[in-house]
Coordinates of N, CA and C in Angstrom, one line a residue:
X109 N -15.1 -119.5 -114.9 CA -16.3 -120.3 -114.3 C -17.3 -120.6 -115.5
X110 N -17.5 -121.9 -115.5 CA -18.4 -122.5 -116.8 C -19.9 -122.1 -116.5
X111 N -20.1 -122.6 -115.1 CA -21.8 -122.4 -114.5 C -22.3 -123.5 -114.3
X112 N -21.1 -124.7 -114.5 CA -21.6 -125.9 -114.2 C -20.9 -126.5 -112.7
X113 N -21.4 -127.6 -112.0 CA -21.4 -127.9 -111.3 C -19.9 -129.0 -111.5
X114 N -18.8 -129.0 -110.8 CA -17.4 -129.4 -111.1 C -17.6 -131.2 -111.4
X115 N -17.4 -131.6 -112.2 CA -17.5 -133.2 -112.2 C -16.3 -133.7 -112.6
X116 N -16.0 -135.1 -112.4 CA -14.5 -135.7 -113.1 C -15.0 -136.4 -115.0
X117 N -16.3 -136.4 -114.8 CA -16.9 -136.9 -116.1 C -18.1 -137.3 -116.0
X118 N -18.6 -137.6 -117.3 CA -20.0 -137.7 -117.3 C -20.3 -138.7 -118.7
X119 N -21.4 -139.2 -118.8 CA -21.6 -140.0 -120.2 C -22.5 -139.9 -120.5
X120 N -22.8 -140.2 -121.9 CA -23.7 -139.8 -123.2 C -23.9 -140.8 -123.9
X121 N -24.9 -141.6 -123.5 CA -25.0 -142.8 -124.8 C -26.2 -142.7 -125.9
X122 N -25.5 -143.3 -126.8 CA -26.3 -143.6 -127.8 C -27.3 -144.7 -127.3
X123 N -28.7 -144.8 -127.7 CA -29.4 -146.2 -127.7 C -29.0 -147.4 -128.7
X124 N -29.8 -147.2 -129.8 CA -29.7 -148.5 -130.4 C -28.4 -148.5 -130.9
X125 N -28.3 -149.8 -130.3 CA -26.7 -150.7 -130.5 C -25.3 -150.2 -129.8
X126 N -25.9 -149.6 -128.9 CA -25.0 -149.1 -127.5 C -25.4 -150.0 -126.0
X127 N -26.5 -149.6 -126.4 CA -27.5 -149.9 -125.1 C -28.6 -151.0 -125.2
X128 N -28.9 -151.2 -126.2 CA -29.8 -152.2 -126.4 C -29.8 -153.0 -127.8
X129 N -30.0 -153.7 -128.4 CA -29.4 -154.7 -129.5 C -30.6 -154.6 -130.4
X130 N -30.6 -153.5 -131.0 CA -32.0 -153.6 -132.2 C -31.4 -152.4 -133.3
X131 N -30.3 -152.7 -133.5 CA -30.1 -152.1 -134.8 C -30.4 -152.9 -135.6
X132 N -30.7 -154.5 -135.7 CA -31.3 -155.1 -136.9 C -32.4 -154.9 -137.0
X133 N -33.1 -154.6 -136.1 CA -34.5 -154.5 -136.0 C -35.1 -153.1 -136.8
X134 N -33.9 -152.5 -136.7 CA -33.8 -151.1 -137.3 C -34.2 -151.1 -138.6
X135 N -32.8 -152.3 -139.3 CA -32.6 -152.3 -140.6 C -33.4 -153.3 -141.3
X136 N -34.0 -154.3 -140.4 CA -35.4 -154.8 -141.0 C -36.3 -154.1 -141.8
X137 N -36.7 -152.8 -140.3 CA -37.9 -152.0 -140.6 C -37.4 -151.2 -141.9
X138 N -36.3 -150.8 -141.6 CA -36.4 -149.8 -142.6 C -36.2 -150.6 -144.5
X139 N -35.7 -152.2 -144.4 CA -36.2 -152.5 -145.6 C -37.7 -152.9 -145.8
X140 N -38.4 -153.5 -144.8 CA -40.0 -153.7 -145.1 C -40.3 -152.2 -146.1
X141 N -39.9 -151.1 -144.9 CA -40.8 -149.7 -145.5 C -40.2 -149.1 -146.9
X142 N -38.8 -149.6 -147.5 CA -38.6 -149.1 -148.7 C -39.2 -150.5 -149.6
X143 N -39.1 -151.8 -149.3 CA -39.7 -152.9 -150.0 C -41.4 -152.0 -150.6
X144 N -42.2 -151.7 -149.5 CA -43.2 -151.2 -149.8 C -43.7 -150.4 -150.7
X145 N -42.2 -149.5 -150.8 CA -42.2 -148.2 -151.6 C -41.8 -148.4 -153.0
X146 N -41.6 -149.7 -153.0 CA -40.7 -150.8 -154.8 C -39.5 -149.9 -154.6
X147 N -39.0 -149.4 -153.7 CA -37.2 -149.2 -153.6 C -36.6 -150.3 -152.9
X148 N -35.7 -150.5 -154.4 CA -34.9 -151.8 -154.0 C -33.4 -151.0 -153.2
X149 N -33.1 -151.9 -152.1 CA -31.9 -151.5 -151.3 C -31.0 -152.7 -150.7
X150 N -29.9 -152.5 -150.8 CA -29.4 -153.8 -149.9 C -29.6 -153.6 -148.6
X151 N -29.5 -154.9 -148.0 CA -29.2 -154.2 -146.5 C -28.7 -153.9 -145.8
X152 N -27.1 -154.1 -146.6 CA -25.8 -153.7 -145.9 C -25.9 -152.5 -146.3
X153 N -26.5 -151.7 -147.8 CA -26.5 -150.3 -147.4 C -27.4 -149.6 -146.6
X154 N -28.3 -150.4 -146.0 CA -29.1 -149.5 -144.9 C -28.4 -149.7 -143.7
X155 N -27.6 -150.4 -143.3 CA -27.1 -150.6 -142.2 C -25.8 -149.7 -141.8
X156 N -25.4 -149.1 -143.0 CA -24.1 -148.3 -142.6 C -24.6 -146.6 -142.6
X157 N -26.2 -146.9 -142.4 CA -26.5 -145.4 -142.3 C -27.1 -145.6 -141.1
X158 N -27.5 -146.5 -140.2 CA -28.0 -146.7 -139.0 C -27.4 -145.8 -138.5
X159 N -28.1 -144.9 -137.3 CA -27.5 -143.8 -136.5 C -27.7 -142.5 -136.8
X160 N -27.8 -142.0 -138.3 CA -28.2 -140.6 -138.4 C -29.4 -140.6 -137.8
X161 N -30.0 -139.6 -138.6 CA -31.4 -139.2 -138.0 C -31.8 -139.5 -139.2
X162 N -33.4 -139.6 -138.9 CA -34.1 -140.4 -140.0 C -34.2 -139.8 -141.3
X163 N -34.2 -138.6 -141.0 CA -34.5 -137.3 -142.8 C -33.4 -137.4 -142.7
X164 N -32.0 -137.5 -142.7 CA -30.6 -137.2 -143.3 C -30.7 -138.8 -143.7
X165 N -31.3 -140.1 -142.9 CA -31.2 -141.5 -143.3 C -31.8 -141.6 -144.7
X166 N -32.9 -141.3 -144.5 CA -33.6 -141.4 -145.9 C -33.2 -140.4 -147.0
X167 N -32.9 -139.5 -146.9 CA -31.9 -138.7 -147.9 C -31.0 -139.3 -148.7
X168 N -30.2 -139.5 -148.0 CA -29.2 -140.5 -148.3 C -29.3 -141.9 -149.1
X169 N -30.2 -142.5 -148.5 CA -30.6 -143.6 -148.7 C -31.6 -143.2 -150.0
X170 N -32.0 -142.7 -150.7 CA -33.4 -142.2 -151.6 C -32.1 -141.6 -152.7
X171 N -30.9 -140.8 -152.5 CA -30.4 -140.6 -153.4 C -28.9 -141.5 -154.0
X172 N -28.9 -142.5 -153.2 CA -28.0 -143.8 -153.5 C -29.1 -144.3 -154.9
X173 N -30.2 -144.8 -154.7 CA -31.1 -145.0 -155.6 C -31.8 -143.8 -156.6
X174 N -31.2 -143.3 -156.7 CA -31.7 -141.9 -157.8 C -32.9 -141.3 -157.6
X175 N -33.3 -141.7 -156.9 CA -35.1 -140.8 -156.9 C -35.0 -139.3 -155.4
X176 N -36.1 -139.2 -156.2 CA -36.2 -137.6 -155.3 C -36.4 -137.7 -154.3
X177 N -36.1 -137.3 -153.7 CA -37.0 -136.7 -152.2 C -38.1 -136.1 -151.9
X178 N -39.2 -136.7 -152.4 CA -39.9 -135.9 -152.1 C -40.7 -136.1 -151.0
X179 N -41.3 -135.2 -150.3 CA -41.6 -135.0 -149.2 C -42.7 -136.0 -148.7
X180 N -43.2 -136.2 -149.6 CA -44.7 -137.0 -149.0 C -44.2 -138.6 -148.7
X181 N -43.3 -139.2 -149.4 CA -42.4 -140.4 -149.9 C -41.4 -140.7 -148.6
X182 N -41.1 -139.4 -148.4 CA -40.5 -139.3 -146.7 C -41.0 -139.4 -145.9
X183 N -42.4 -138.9 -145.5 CA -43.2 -139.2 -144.5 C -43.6 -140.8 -144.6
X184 N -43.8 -141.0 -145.8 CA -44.5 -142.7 -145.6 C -43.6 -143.4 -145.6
X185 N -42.1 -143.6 -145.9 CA -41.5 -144.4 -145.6 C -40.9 -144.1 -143.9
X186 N -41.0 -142.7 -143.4 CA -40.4 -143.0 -141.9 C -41.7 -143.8 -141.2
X187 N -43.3 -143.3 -141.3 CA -44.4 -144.3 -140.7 C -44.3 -145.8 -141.3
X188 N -44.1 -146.1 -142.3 CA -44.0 -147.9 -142.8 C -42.8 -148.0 -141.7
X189 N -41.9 -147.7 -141.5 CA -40.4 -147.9 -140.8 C -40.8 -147.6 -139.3
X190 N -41.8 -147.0 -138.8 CA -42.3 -146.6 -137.1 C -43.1 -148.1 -137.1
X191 N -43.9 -148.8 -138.1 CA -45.1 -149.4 -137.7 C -44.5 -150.8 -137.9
X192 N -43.5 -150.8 -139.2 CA -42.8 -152.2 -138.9 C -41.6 -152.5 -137.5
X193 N -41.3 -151.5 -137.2 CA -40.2 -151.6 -136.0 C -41.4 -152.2 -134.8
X194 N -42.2 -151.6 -134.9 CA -43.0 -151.7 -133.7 C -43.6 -153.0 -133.5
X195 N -44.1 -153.8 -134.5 CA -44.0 -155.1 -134.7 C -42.9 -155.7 -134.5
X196 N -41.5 -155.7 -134.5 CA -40.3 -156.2 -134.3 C -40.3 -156.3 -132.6
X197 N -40.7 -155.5 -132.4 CA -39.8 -154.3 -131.4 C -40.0 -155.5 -129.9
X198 N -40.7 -156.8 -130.5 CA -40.9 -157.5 -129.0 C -39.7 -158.7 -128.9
X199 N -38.9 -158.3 -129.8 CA -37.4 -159.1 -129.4 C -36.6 -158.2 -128.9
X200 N -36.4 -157.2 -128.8 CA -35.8 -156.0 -128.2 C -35.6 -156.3 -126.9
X201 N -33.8 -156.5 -126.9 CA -33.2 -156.4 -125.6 C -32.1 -156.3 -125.0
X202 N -32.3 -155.8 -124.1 CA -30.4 -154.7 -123.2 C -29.3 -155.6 -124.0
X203 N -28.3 -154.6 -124.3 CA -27.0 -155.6 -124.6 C -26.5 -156.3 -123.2
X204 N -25.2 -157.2 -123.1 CA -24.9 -157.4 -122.0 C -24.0 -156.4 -121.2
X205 N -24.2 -156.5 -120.2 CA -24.1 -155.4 -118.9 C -24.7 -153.8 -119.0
X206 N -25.6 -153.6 -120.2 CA -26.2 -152.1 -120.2 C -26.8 -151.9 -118.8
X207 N -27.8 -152.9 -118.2 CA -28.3 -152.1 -116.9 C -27.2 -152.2 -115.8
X208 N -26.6 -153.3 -115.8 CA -24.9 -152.9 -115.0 C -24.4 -151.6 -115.1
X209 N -24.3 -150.9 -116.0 CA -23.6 -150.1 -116.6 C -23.8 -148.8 -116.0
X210 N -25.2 -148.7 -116.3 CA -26.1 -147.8 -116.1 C -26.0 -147.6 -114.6
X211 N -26.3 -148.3 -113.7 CA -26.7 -148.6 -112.3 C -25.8 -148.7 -111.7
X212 N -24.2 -149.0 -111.8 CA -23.1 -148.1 -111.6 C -22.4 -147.1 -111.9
X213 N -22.8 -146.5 -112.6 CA -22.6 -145.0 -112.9 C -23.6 -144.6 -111.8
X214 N -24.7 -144.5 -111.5 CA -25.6 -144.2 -110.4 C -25.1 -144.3 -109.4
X215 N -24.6 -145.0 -109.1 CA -23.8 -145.6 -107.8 C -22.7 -144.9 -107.5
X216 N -22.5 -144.7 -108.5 CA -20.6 -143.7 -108.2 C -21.4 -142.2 -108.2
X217 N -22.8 -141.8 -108.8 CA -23.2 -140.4 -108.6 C -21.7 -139.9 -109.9
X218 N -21.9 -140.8 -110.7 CA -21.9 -140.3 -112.2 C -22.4 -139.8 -113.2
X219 N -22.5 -138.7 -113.7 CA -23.9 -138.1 -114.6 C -24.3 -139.1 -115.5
X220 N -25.1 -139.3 -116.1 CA -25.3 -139.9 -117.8 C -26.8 -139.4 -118.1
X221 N -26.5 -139.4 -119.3 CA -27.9 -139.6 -120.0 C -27.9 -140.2 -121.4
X222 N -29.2 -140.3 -121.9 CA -29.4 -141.3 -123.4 C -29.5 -140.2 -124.2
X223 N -29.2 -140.1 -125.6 CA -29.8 -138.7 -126.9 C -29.3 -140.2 -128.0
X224 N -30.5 -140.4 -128.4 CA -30.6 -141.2 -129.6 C -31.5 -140.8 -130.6
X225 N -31.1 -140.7 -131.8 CA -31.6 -140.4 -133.0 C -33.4 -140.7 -133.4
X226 N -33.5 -141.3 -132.7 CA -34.6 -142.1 -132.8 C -35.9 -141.2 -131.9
X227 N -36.8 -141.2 -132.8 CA -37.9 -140.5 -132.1 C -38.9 -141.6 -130.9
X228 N -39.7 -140.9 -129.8 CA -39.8 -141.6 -128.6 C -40.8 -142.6 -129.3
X229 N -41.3 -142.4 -130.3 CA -42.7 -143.5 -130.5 C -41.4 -144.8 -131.2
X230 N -40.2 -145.0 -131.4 CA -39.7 -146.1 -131.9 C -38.8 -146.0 -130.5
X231 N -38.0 -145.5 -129.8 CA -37.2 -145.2 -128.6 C -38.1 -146.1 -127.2
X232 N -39.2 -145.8 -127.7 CA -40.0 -146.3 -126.2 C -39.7 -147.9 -125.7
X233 N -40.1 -148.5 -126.8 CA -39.8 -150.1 -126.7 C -38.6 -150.6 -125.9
X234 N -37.2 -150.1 -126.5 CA -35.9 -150.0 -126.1 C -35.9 -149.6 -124.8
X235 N -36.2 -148.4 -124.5 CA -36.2 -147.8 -123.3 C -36.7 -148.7 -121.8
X236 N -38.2 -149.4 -122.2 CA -38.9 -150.1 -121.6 C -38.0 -151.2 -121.3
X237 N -37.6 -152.1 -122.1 CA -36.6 -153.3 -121.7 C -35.3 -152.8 -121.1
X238 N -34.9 -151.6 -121.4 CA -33.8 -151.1 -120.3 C -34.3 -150.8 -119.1
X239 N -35.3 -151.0 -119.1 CA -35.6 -150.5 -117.5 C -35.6 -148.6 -117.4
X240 N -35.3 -148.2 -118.1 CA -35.6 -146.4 -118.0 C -36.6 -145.9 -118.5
X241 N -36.7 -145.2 -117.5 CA -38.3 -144.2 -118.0 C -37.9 -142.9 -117.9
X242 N -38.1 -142.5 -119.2 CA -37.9 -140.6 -119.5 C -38.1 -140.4 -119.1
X243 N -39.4 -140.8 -117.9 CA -40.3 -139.4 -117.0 C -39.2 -138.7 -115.8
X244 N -38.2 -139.9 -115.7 CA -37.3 -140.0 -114.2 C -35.9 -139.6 -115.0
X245 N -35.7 -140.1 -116.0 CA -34.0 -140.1 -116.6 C -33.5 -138.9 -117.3
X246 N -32.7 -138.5 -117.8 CA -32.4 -137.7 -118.7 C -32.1 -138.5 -120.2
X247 N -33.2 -138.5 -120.8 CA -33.3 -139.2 -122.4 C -33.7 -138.1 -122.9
X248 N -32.5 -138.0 -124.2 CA -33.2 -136.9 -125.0 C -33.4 -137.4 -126.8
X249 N -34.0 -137.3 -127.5 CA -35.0 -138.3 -128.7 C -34.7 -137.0 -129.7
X250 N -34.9 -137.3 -131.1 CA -34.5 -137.0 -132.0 C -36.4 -135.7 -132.0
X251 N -37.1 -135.7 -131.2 CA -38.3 -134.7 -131.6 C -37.8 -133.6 -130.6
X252 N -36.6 -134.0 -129.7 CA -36.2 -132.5 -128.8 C -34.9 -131.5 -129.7
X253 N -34.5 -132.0 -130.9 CA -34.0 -131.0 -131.3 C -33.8 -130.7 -132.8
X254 N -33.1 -129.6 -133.5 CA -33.4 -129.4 -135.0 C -32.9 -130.5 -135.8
X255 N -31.3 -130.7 -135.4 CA -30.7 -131.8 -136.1 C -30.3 -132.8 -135.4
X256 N -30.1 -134.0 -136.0 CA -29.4 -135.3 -135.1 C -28.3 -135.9 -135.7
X257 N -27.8 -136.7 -135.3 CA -26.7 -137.4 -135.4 C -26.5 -137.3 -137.1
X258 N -25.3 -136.9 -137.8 CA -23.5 -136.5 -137.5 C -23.8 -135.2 -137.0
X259 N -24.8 -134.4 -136.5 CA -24.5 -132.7 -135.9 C -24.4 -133.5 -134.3
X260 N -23.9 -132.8 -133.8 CA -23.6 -132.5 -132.1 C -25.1 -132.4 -131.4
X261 N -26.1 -131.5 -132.0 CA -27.2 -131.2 -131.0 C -27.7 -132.4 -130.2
X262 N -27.8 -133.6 -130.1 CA -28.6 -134.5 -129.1 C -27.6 -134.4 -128.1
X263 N -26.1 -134.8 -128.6 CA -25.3 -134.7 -127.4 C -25.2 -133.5 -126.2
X264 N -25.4 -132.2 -127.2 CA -25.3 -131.2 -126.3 C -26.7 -131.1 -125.7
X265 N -27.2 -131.2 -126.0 CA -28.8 -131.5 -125.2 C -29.1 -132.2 -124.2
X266 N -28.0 -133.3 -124.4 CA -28.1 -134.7 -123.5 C -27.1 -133.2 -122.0
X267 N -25.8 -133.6 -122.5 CA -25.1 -133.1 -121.6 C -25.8 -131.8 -120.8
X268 N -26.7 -130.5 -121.6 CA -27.4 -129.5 -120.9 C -28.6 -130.4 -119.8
X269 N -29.1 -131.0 -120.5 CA -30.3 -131.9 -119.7 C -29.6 -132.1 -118.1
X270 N -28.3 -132.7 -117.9 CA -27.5 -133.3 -116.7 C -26.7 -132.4 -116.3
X271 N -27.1 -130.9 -117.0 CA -25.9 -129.5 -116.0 C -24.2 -130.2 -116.3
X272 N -23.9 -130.6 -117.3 CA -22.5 -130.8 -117.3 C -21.8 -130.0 -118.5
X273 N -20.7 -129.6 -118.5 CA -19.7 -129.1 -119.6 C -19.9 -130.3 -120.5
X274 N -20.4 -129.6 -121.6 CA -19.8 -131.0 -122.3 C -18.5 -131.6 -122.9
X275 N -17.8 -130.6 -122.4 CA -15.9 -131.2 -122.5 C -15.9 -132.1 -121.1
X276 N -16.6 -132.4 -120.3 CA -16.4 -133.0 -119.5 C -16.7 -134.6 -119.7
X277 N -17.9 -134.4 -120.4 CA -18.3 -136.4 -121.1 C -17.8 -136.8 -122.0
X278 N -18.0 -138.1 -121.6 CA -17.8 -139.0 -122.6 C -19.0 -139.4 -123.2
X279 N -18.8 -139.2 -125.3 CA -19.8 -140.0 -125.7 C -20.1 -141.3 -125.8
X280 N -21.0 -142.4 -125.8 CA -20.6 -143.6 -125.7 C -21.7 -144.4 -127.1
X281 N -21.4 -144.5 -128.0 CA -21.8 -145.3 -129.2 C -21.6 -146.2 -129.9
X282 N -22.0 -146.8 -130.9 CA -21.7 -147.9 -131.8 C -21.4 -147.7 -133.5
X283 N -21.5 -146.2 -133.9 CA -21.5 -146.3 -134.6 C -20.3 -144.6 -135.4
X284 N -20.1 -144.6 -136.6 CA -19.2 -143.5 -137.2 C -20.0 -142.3 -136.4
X285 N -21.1 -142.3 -137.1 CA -22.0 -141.0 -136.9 C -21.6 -140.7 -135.3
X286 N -22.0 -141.4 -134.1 CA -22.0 -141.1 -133.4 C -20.4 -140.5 -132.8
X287 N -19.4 -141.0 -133.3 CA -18.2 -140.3 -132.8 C -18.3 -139.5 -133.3
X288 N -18.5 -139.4 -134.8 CA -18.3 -138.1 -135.5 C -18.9 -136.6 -134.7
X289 N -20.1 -137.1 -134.4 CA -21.2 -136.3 -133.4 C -20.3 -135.5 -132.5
X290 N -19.6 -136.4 -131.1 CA -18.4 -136.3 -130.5 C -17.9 -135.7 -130.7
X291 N -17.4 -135.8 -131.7 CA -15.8 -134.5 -132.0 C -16.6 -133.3 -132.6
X292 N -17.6 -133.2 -133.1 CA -18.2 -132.0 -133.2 C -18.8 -131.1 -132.0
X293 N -19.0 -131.9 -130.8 CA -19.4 -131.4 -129.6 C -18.5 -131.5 -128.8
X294 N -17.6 -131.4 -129.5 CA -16.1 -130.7 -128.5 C -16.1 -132.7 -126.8
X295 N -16.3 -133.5 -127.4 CA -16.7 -134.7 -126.4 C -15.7 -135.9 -126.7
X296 N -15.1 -136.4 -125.9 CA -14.8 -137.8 -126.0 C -15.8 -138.6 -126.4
X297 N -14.8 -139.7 -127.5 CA -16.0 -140.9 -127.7 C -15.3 -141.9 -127.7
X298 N -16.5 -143.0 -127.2 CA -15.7 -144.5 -126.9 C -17.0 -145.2 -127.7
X299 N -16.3 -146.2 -128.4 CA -17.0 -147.3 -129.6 C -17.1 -148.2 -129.0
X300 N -18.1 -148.4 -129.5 CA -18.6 -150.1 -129.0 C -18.6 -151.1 -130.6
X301 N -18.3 -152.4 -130.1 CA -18.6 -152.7 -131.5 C -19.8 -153.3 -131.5
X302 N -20.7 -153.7 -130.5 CA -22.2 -154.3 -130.4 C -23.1 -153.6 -131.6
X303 N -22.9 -152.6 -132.2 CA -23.8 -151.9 -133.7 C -23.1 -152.8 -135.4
X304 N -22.2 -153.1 -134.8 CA -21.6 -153.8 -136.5 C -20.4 -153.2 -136.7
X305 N -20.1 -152.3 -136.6 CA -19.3 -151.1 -137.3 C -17.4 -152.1 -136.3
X306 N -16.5 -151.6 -137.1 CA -15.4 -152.3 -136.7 C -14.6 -151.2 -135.7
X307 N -13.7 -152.1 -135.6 CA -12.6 -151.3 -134.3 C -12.0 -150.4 -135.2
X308 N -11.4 -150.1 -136.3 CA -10.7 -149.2 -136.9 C -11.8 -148.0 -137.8
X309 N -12.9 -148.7 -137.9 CA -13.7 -147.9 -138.5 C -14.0 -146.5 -137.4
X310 N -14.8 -147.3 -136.5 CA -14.6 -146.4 -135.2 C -13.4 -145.2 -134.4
X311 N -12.5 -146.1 -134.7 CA -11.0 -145.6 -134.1 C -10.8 -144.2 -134.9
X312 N -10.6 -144.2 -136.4 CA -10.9 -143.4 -137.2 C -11.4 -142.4 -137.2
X313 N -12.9 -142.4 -136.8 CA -13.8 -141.4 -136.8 C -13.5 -140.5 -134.8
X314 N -12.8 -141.2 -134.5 CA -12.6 -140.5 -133.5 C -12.7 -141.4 -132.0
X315 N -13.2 -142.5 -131.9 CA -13.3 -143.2 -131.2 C -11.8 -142.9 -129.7
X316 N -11.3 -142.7 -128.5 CA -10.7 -142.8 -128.0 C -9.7 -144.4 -127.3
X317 N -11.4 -144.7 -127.1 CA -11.5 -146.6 -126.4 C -12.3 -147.3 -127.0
X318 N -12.0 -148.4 -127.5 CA -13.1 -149.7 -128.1 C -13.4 -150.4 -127.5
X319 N -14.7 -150.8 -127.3 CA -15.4 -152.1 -126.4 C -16.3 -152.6 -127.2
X320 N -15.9 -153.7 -126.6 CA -17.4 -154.9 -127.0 C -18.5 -154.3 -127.4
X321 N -19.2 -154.5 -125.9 CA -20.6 -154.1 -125.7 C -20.2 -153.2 -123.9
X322 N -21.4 -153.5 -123.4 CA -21.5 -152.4 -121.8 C -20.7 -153.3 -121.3
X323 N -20.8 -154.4 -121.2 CA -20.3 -155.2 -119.8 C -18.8 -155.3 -120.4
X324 N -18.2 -155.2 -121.4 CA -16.9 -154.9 -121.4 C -16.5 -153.7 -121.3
X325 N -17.3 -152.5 -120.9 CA -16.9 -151.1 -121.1 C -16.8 -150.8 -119.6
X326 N -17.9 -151.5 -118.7 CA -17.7 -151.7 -117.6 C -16.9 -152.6 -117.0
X327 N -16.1 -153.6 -117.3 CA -15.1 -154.1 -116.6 C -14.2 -153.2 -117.1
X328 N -13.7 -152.3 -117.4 CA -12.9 -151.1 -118.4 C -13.2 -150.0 -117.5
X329 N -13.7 -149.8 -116.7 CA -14.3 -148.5 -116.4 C -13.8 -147.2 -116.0
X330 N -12.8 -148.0 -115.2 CA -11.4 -147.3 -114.7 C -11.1 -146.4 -116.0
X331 N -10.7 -146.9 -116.9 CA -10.2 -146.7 -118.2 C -10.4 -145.1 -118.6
X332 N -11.5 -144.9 -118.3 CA -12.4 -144.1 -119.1 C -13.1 -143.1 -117.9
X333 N -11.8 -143.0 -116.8 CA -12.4 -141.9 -115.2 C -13.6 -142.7 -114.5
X334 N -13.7 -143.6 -114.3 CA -15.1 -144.3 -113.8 C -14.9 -144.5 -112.5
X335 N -15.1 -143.2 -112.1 CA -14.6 -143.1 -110.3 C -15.7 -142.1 -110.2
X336 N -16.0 -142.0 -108.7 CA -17.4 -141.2 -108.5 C -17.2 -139.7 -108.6
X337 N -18.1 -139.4 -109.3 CA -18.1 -137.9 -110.6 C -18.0 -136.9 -109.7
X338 N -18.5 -137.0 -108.4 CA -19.4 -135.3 -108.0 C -18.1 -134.9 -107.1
X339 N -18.0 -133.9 -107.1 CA -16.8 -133.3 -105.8 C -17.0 -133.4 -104.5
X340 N -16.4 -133.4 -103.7 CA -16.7 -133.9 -102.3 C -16.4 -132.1 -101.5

């Protein structure tokens, strides 16, 4: 006996570039905020770090270009990167079939919830155009746990948040990190390619099923147990 309530499945998405189409808006912000900082970056290398969490992002990203880390340099480039997103943030919108997606899972009394890397003051925007409000959903943001995305913690947070095994979900993302995440949380993961990232790149990292975007994951649905979750 797990302690959880019996389900056929459950799902775990990623936000940006699962659920809503602002990973460029991502990788905008985050060259404005290193532009500021006179770190020069391409922006195809900021784009294949889209998805960690922001101190493993800028880590990474700060030692591709040789300079330190230092701490104060991290704080100002995640706020230049919160304040330019937030300016962006009014083209922000659902991929095709996300609120479909969403709102038949509901309908079948399918668990889900969101755990995106992204903290609620850049998450809010996205959320808002999805039509979900944390106050009502199960969204869990990169300030509810120690580590985020390649570690497991959002997912298992997400899944504790909805009382499910997390061998029972599926993760649902756009990106490496996030399957990688997946197979660390003991979770199925299904790729989307709506983040940039390719069908084999994905497949690789663990991916099970490749889709589009939502509205091809949802005409799929079957695919992936999309029958109503709760036991009768």
């Amino acid at each position: 006996m797990t302690g959880y309530p019996r389900v056929t499945n459950a799902f775990l998405f990623d936000l940006d570039g699962t659920l809503t189409d602002t990973v460029y808006q991502h990788v905008l912000a985050w060259k404005e905020a290193l532009d500021e900082e006179g770190i020069a970056l391409s922006v195809w290398r900021i784009h294949r770090k889209i998805g960690m969490s922001g101190g493993l992002f800028t880590n990474m990203l700060l030692r591709e270009t040789g300079l330190a880390a230092d701490q104060d340099l991290l704080d100002r480039l995640r706020h230049r990167h919160s304040q330019a997103y937030k300016r962006l943030a009014s083209g922000v919108v659902p991929l095709p079939g996300a609120r479909d997606l969403l709102d038949t899972l509901t309908e079948l009394k399918i668990p889900w919830a969101i755990a995106t890397s992204g903290r609620m003051e850049t998450a809010r925007p996205a959320l808002e155009k999805l039509g979900v409000d944390p106050a009502k959903a199960a969204v869990v943001t990169r300030d509810e746990v120690e580590y985020a995305k390649p570690d497991p913690d959002l997912f298992l947070a997400a899944a504790a948040r909805i009382g499910v095994d997390i061998a029972s979900a599926f993760v649902v993302g756009d990106s490496i990190w996030d399957m990688i995440a997946a197979k660390r949380a003991r979770a199925l993961g299904i790729g989307l390619l709506s983040g940039g990232y390719g069908r084999e790149e994905l497949e690789r990292s663990g991916a099970l099923r490749v889709y589009e975007d939502p509205a091809d994951m949802l005409d799929h649905l079957d695919e992936v147990g999309g029958r109503r979750g709760l036991a009768q």
